[in-house]
XYZ file of C-alpha atoms in Angstrom:
234
model
C 0.009 0.019 -0.013
C 1.471 3.340 -1.049
C 1.094 6.683 0.760
C -0.861 8.146 -2.103
C -3.514 5.500 -1.747
C -3.836 6.339 2.011
C -3.971 9.974 1.058
C -6.786 9.327 -1.295
C -8.769 7.581 1.403
C -8.096 10.398 3.899
C -9.258 12.940 1.340
C -12.700 11.329 1.231
C -13.461 12.673 4.678
C -11.337 15.797 4.841
C -12.308 18.636 2.524
C -9.263 20.745 3.339
C -6.979 17.849 2.737
C -8.844 16.940 -0.494
C -8.117 20.432 -1.907
C -4.455 20.044 -1.091
C -4.414 16.569 -2.580
C -6.016 17.645 -5.821
C -3.673 20.680 -6.082
C -0.645 18.438 -5.708
C -1.841 16.199 -8.524
C -2.925 18.914 -10.910
C 0.119 18.309 -13.185
C -0.915 14.622 -13.476
C -4.426 15.521 -14.248
C -3.425 18.077 -16.955
C -0.936 15.656 -18.486
C -3.479 12.834 -18.650
C -6.214 15.074 -20.102
C -3.869 16.346 -22.753
C -2.858 12.814 -23.560
C -6.525 11.580 -23.801
C -7.585 14.505 -25.987
C -4.537 14.479 -28.072
C -3.770 18.236 -27.602
C -2.525 20.627 -24.962
C -5.031 22.027 -22.511
C -4.834 24.994 -20.147
C -6.621 25.788 -16.841
C -9.024 28.102 -18.874
C -10.286 25.153 -20.968
C -13.537 23.496 -20.217
C -11.841 20.128 -20.219
C -9.764 21.156 -17.259
C -12.865 21.531 -15.132
C -14.244 18.312 -16.394
C -11.046 16.461 -15.504
C -10.898 17.907 -12.071
C -14.384 16.717 -11.410
C -13.476 13.301 -12.667
C -10.377 13.161 -10.399
C -12.565 14.286 -7.459
C -14.981 11.494 -8.320
C -12.124 9.031 -8.379
C -11.193 10.109 -4.839
C -14.741 9.637 -3.598
C -15.203 6.243 -5.086
C -11.720 4.878 -4.347
C -10.991 1.945 -2.058
C -7.911 -0.156 -1.395
C -9.554 -3.121 -3.084
C -9.435 -1.223 -6.373
C -5.630 -1.287 -6.417
C -3.295 1.629 -6.601
C -5.031 5.029 -6.723
C -3.234 6.625 -9.720
C -4.038 3.865 -12.199
C -7.565 3.912 -10.858
C -7.923 7.673 -11.285
C -6.608 7.415 -14.790
C -9.297 4.811 -15.621
C -11.999 7.088 -14.164
C -10.831 10.129 -16.230
C -10.335 8.070 -19.381
C -13.789 6.436 -19.037
C -15.409 9.770 -18.660
C -14.000 10.971 -21.942
C -14.793 7.688 -23.571
C -18.344 8.089 -22.362
C -18.512 11.701 -23.685
C -17.209 10.520 -27.084
C -19.709 7.676 -27.155
C -22.599 9.973 -26.328
C -21.552 12.517 -29.002
C -21.836 9.824 -31.633
C -25.553 9.796 -30.964
C -26.018 13.520 -31.342
C -27.482 14.907 -34.522
C -25.186 16.083 -37.264
C -25.973 19.712 -36.558
C -23.757 19.363 -33.498
C -20.827 20.303 -35.821
C -19.817 22.739 -32.988
C -21.210 25.523 -30.847
C -17.512 26.579 -30.782
C -17.925 28.071 -34.174
C -19.189 31.086 -32.283
C -15.821 31.456 -30.564
C -12.458 32.028 -31.993
C -10.150 29.065 -32.974
C -12.989 27.291 -34.825
C -10.718 25.322 -36.989
C -8.432 24.258 -34.235
C -11.340 23.047 -32.172
C -12.731 20.750 -34.883
C -10.473 17.847 -33.693
C -12.205 17.794 -30.302
C -15.659 19.024 -31.207
C -17.529 15.946 -30.036
C -15.694 16.056 -26.766
C -16.290 19.672 -26.096
C -20.026 19.595 -26.933
C -20.538 16.594 -24.650
C -18.427 18.131 -21.845
C -20.485 21.316 -21.877
C -23.664 19.302 -21.721
C -22.556 16.125 -19.959
C -25.079 14.520 -17.550
C -27.422 17.251 -16.268
C -27.796 19.484 -19.347
C -27.163 17.079 -22.231
C -30.839 16.718 -23.150
C -31.389 20.451 -22.876
C -28.480 21.142 -25.268
C -29.765 18.723 -27.721
C -33.114 20.462 -27.654
C -31.511 23.893 -28.065
C -29.360 22.810 -31.055
C -32.158 21.020 -32.831
C -34.532 23.983 -32.198
C -31.792 26.387 -33.513
C -31.140 24.185 -36.591
C -34.888 24.409 -37.445
C -34.808 28.180 -37.074
C -31.750 28.554 -39.259
C -33.266 26.462 -41.934
C -35.881 29.187 -42.303
C -33.028 31.541 -43.358
C -31.826 29.004 -46.036
C -28.729 27.704 -44.238
C -27.838 24.997 -41.651
C -25.969 24.991 -38.364
C -23.013 23.183 -39.992
C -22.605 26.119 -42.477
C -21.415 28.289 -39.566
C -18.098 26.403 -39.552
C -17.057 28.037 -42.861
C -18.310 31.482 -41.993
C -17.009 31.781 -38.463
C -14.719 34.821 -38.064
C -11.083 33.799 -37.431
C -9.400 37.176 -36.933
C -9.923 39.118 -33.670
C -10.923 42.237 -35.605
C -13.471 40.456 -37.617
C -14.878 38.656 -34.610
C -15.261 42.019 -32.856
C -16.958 43.495 -35.858
C -19.529 40.613 -35.876
C -20.093 41.109 -32.173
C -20.845 44.713 -32.736
C -23.304 43.835 -35.470
C -25.101 41.221 -33.333
C -25.312 43.596 -30.340
C -26.508 46.426 -32.545
C -29.537 44.440 -33.796
C -30.271 42.879 -30.413
C -30.452 46.315 -28.821
C -33.197 47.247 -31.326
C -36.296 44.963 -30.993
C -37.711 46.429 -34.156
C -34.756 45.135 -36.180
C -34.969 41.782 -34.479
C -38.620 41.402 -35.367
C -37.928 42.561 -38.932
C -35.150 40.025 -39.259
C -37.456 37.247 -38.067
C -40.201 38.360 -40.391
C -38.292 38.959 -43.607
C -35.370 36.524 -43.004
C -33.027 39.280 -44.216
C -30.202 40.759 -42.188
C -30.493 44.614 -42.219
C -26.955 44.912 -43.651
C -27.321 48.552 -44.838
C -28.559 49.761 -41.457
C -25.702 47.934 -39.626
C -22.988 49.197 -41.969
C -24.187 52.799 -41.920
C -24.627 53.020 -38.164
C -21.528 51.142 -37.085
C -19.286 52.274 -39.928
C -18.256 48.686 -40.542
C -16.937 47.244 -43.934
C -20.031 45.934 -45.860
C -17.879 42.960 -47.044
C -17.395 41.662 -43.456
C -21.096 41.868 -42.686
C -22.134 40.130 -45.834
C -19.391 37.427 -45.542
C -20.474 36.559 -42.053
C -24.163 37.097 -42.551
C -25.074 33.559 -41.454
C -22.882 33.818 -38.297
C -24.415 37.125 -37.343
C -27.965 35.890 -37.849
C -27.298 32.839 -35.821
C -25.832 34.984 -33.028
C -28.932 37.237 -32.999
C -31.278 34.256 -32.844
C -29.442 32.662 -29.953
C -29.231 35.811 -27.811
C -32.780 37.021 -28.672
C -34.162 33.504 -28.203
C -34.267 30.956 -25.436
C -30.839 29.308 -25.872
C -29.021 29.677 -22.522
C -26.507 26.940 -23.186
C -25.527 28.018 -26.658
C -25.517 31.654 -25.487
C -22.511 30.645 -23.270
C -20.523 30.531 -26.470
C -21.345 34.167 -27.209
C -20.078 35.764 -24.105
C -17.764 38.007 -26.104
C -20.862 39.698 -27.651
C -21.944 40.910 -24.207
C -18.914 43.158 -24.093
C -20.636 45.258 -26.774
C -23.719 45.908 -24.704
C-alpha cells in the first residue's frame, strides 16, 4: 500500500486535505487530459474543469480493493472521456460545434464531439440537444444549416469583434430583431451605416451574425454561453 493510496482515502472525509491533494496532482491531471484529448489544454479550458471533477469522483469512489489510486484515477478520467465521445456519436449532425461562435473554430474541430458533450454532460445534455435542434430548425428558415457556420465563423480578432458589434446592434433594437425574423433578411445597410463597418465583413459573415442574433434573442441559454464576447458590446 502506497502513501498516495492512503492519502486518497483520507481525502474522502477531509475537505481541506482533499483540496491540497487535488492541487498536488494537478500536473498529473493536466498531462493525462492532454494525452486523452491529443492536444494541450490549459486551466482556462472547459476540459480542465471536467477532468478535475473526474479526479474528485475518483477520490470519492476509491477503495484499497481497487488497487493503486493513480491507475484507478486514470481509468476514471479516461472512461469519462470515452463516455463523452460515445454519447456525442448519438448527437445529430448539426452538432458540428457551438464553438464556431468562438475564435479558434478550425483548431477546435479535432475535439468538437468531446467539447460539446463536456459542456452538456449529464445534467444538461438533453437540454443542449433540444436547443441545437431548435436552432437548426430556425436557421433552416433562413436558408442555411448549423453546419454552415463552420465556414463562415470569423477567425481574426478584428473580424470577430465586428460581428459582435453587429449582433449587439440588432439585439438592442427589437424592431430590427422582429424585422429580421419576419423577412429573414439581415439589415446589412442599417448595420453598416450606423456602425461604420466594412460591408464585405457583414455580408461574408451574414449567417454567423444571424445565428448569433437568434441565440441571444431566443431561449438558448446553453448556446449563449459561447457568445459571451458579444456581451462586451452591450
